[in-house]
GROMACS .gro file of C-alpha atoms in nm:
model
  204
    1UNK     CA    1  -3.915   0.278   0.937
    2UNK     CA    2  -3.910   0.288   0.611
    3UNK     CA    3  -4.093   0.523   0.496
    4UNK     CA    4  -3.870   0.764   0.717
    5UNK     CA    5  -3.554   0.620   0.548
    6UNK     CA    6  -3.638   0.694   0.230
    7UNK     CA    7  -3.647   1.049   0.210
    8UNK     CA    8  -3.288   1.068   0.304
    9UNK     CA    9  -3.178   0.802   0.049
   10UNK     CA   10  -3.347   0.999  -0.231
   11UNK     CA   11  -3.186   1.305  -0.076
   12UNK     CA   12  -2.892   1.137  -0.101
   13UNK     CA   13  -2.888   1.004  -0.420
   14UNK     CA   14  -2.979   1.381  -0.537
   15UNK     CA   15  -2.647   1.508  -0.369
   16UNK     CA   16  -2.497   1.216  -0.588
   17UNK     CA   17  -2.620   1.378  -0.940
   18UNK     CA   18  -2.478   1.722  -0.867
   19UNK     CA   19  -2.142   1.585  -0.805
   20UNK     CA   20  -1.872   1.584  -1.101
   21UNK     CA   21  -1.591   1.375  -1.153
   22UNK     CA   22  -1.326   1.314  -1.407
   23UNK     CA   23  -0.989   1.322  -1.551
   24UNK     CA   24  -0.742   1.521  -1.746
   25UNK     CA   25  -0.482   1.296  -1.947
   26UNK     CA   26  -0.188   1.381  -2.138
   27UNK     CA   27   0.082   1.206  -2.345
   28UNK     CA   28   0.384   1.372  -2.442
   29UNK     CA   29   0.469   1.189  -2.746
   30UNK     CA   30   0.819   1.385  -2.838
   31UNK     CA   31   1.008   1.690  -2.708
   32UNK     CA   32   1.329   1.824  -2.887
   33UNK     CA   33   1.474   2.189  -2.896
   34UNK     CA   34   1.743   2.338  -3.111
   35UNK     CA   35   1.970   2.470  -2.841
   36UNK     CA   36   1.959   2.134  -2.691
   37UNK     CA   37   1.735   2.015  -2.463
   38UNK     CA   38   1.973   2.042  -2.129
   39UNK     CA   39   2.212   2.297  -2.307
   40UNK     CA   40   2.556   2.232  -2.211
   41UNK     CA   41   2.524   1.973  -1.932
   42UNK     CA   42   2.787   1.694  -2.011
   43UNK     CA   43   2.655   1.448  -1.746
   44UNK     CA   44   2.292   1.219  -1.840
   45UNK     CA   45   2.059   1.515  -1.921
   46UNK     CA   46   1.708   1.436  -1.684
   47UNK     CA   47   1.400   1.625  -1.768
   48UNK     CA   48   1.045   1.657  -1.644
   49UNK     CA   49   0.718   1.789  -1.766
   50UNK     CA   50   0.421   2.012  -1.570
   51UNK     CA   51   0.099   2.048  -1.665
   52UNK     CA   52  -0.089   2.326  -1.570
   53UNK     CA   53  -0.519   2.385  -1.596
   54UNK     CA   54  -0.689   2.684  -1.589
   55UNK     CA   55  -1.029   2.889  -1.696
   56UNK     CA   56  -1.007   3.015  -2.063
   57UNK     CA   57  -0.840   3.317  -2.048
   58UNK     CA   58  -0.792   3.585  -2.382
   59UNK     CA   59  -0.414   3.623  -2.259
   60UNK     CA   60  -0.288   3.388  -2.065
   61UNK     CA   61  -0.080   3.387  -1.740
   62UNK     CA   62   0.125   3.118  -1.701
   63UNK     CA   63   0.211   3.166  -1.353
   64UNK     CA   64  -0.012   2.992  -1.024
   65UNK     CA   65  -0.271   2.918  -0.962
   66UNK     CA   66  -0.354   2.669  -1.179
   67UNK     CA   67  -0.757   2.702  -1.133
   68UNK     CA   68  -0.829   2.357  -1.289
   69UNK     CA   69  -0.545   2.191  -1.146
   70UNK     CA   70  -0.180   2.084  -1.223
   71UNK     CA   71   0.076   1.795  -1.204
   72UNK     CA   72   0.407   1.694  -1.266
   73UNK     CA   73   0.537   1.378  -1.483
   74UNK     CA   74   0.848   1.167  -1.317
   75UNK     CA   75   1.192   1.245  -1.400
   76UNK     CA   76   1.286   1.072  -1.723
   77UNK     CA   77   1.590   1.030  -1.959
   78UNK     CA   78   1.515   1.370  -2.223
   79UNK     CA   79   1.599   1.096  -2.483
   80UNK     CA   80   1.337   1.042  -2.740
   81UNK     CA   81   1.238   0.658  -2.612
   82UNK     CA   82   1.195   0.826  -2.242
   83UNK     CA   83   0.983   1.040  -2.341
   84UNK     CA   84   0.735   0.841  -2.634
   85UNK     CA   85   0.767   0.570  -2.305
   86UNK     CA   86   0.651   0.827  -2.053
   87UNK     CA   87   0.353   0.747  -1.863
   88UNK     CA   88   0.030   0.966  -1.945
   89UNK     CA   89   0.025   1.328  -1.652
   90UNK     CA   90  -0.301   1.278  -1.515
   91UNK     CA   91  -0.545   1.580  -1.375
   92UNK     CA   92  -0.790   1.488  -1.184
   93UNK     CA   93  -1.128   1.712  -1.124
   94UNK     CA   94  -1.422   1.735  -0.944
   95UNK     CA   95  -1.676   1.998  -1.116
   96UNK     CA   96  -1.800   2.018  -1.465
   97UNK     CA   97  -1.568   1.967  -1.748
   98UNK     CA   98  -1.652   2.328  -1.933
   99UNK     CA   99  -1.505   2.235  -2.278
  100UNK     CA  100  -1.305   2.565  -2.319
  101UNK     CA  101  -1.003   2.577  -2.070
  102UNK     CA  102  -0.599   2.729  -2.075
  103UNK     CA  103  -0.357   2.459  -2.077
  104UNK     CA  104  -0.015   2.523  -2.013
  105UNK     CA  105   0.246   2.264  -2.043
  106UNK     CA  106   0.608   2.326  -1.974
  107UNK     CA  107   0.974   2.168  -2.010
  108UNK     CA  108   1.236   2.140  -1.715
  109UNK     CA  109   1.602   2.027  -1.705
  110UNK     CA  110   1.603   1.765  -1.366
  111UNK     CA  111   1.900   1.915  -1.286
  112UNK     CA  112   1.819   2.079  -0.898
  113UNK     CA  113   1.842   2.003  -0.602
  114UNK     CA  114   1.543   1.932  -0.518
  115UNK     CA  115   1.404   1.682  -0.759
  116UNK     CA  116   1.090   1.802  -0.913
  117UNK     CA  117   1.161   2.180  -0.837
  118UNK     CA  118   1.032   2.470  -1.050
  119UNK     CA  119   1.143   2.719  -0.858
  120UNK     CA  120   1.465   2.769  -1.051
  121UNK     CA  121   1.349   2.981  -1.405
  122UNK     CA  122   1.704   2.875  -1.587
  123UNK     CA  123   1.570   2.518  -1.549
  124UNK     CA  124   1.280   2.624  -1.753
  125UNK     CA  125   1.380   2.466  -2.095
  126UNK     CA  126   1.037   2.541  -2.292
  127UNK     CA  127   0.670   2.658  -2.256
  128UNK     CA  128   0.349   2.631  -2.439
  129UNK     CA  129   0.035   2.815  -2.333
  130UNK     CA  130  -0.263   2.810  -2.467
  131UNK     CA  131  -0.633   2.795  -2.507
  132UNK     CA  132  -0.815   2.435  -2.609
  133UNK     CA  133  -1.187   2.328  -2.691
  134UNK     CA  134  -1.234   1.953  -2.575
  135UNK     CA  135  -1.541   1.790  -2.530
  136UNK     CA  136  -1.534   1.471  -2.278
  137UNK     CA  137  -1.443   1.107  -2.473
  138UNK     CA  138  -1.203   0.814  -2.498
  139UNK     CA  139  -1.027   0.934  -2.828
  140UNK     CA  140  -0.699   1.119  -2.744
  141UNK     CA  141  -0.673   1.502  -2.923
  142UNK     CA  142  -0.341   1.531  -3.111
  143UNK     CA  143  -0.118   1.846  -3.106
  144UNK     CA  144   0.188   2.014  -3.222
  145UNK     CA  145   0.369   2.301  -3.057
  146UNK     CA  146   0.668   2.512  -3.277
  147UNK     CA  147   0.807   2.756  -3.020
  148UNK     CA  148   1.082   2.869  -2.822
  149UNK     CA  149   1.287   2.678  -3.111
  150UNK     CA  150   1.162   2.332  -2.969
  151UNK     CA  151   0.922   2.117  -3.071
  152UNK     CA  152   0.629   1.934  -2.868
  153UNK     CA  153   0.381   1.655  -2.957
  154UNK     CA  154   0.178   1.605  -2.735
  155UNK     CA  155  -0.200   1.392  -2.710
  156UNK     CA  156  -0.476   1.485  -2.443
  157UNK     CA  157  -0.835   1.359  -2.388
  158UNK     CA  158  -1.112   1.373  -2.103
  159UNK     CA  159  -1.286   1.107  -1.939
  160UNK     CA  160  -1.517   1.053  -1.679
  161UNK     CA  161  -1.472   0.884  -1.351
  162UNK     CA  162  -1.648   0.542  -1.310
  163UNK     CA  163  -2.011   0.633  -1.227
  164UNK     CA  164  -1.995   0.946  -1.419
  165UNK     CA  165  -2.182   1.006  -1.724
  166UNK     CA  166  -2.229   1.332  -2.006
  167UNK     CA  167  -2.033   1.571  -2.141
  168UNK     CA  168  -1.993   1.721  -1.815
  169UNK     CA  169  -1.890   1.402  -1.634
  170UNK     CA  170  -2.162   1.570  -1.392
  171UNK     CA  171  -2.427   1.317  -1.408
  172UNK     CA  172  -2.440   1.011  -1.173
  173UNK     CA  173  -2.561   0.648  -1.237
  174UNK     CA  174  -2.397   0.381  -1.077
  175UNK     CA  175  -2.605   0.021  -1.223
  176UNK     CA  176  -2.782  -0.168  -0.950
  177UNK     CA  177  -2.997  -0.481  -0.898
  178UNK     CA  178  -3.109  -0.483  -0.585
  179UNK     CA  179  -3.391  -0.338  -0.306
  180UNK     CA  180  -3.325   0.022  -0.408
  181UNK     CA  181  -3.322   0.012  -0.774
  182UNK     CA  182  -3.254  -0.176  -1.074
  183UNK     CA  183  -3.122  -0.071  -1.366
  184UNK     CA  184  -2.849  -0.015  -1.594
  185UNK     CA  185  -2.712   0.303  -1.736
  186UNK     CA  186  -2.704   0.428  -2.028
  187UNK     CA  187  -2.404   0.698  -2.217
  188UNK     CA  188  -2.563   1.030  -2.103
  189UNK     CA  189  -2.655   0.864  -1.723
  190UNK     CA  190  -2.979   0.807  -1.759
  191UNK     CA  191  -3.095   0.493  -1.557
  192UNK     CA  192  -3.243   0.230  -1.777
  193UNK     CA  193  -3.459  -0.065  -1.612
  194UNK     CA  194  -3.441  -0.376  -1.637
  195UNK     CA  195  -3.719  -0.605  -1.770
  196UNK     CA  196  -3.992  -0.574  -1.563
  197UNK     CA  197  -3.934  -0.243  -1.383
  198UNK     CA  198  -4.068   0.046  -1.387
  199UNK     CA  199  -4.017   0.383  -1.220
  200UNK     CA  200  -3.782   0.667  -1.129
  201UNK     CA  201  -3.546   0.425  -0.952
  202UNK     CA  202  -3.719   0.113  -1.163
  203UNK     CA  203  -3.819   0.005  -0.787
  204UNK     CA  204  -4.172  -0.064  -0.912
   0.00000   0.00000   0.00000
């Protein structure tokens, strides 16, 4: 029986290297414009960030799809403790990180109604585009943005999901101890045995 099994776990545990997994994070760390973030609105001014991912492109279109994926912040006071308080937007992937990619991060007054809505353009209060080199680690990227008379400081970095190893976030190792393997794993994904074992899977 087991000798039939074991094809199909190896198979299986090939499918498991070729898979990729990962995050995009960013942190807005201040927003401000010139003409006022929600212009002339007397009531609480609301605001709300999207983040849009795409393949490097020489010019870049702002518009969908966003290739590599996109997400919105929550709605948040466009005071400056809302926004250095402001949760990180998270993208989430599943294919290799490439290193080059277009990011596009924009500015929105709240004020729709529907809550979250970019469908309106004069709620469009700012937006940077443009094209980024990041290779995959825990230490956060730091930026500055000067346009459309605002100014944006943002932070961004790229991990791997748990599991998920290199600077693609493509290469699998999950650490085991037990009748099908056992090892640890080391930064790149590489299985390392433990004492005694030896093998592919450190099953011998």
């Amino acid at each position: 029986m087991a000798r039939f099994f074991l094809p199909f776990l190896l198979m299986f545990l090939c499918v498991q290297t070729t898979l990729s997994s990962g995050v995009f994070e960013l942190k807005i760390s201040s927003f401000s414009s010139s003409r006022g973030v929600c212009g002339f609105q007397t009531r609480d001014c609301q605001i709300f960030f999207r983040v849009c991912l795409k393949h490097s492109q020489d010019v870049i279109n702002p518009e969908p799809p966003c290739t590599y994926g996109t997400a919105l912040t929550d709605i948040f006071g466009a005071d400056s403790k809302s926004i250095s308080s402001s949760a990180p937007i998270r993208v989430p992937f599943h294919f290799k990180w490439p290193g080059t990619f277009s990011l596009i991060i924009e500015a929105w007054n709240a004020e729709s109604s529907i809550i979250g809505s970019t469908d309106n353009q004069n709620n469009l209060i700012s937006r940077l585009a443009t094209r980024r080199r990041l290779t995959v680690g825990e230490e956060w990227s730091q930026d500055v943005d000067f346009s459309n008379k605002s100014e944006l400081r943002y932070s961004y970095h790229v991990i791997c999901d748990e599991h998920y190893h290199g600077v693609e976030c493509s290469a699998y190792c999950r650490p085991r101890n037990d009748t099908f393997g056992h090892y640890t794993c080391d930064e790149p994904g590489d299985r390392v045995c433990l004492e005694g074992w030896t093998g592919v899977y450190c099953d011998v």
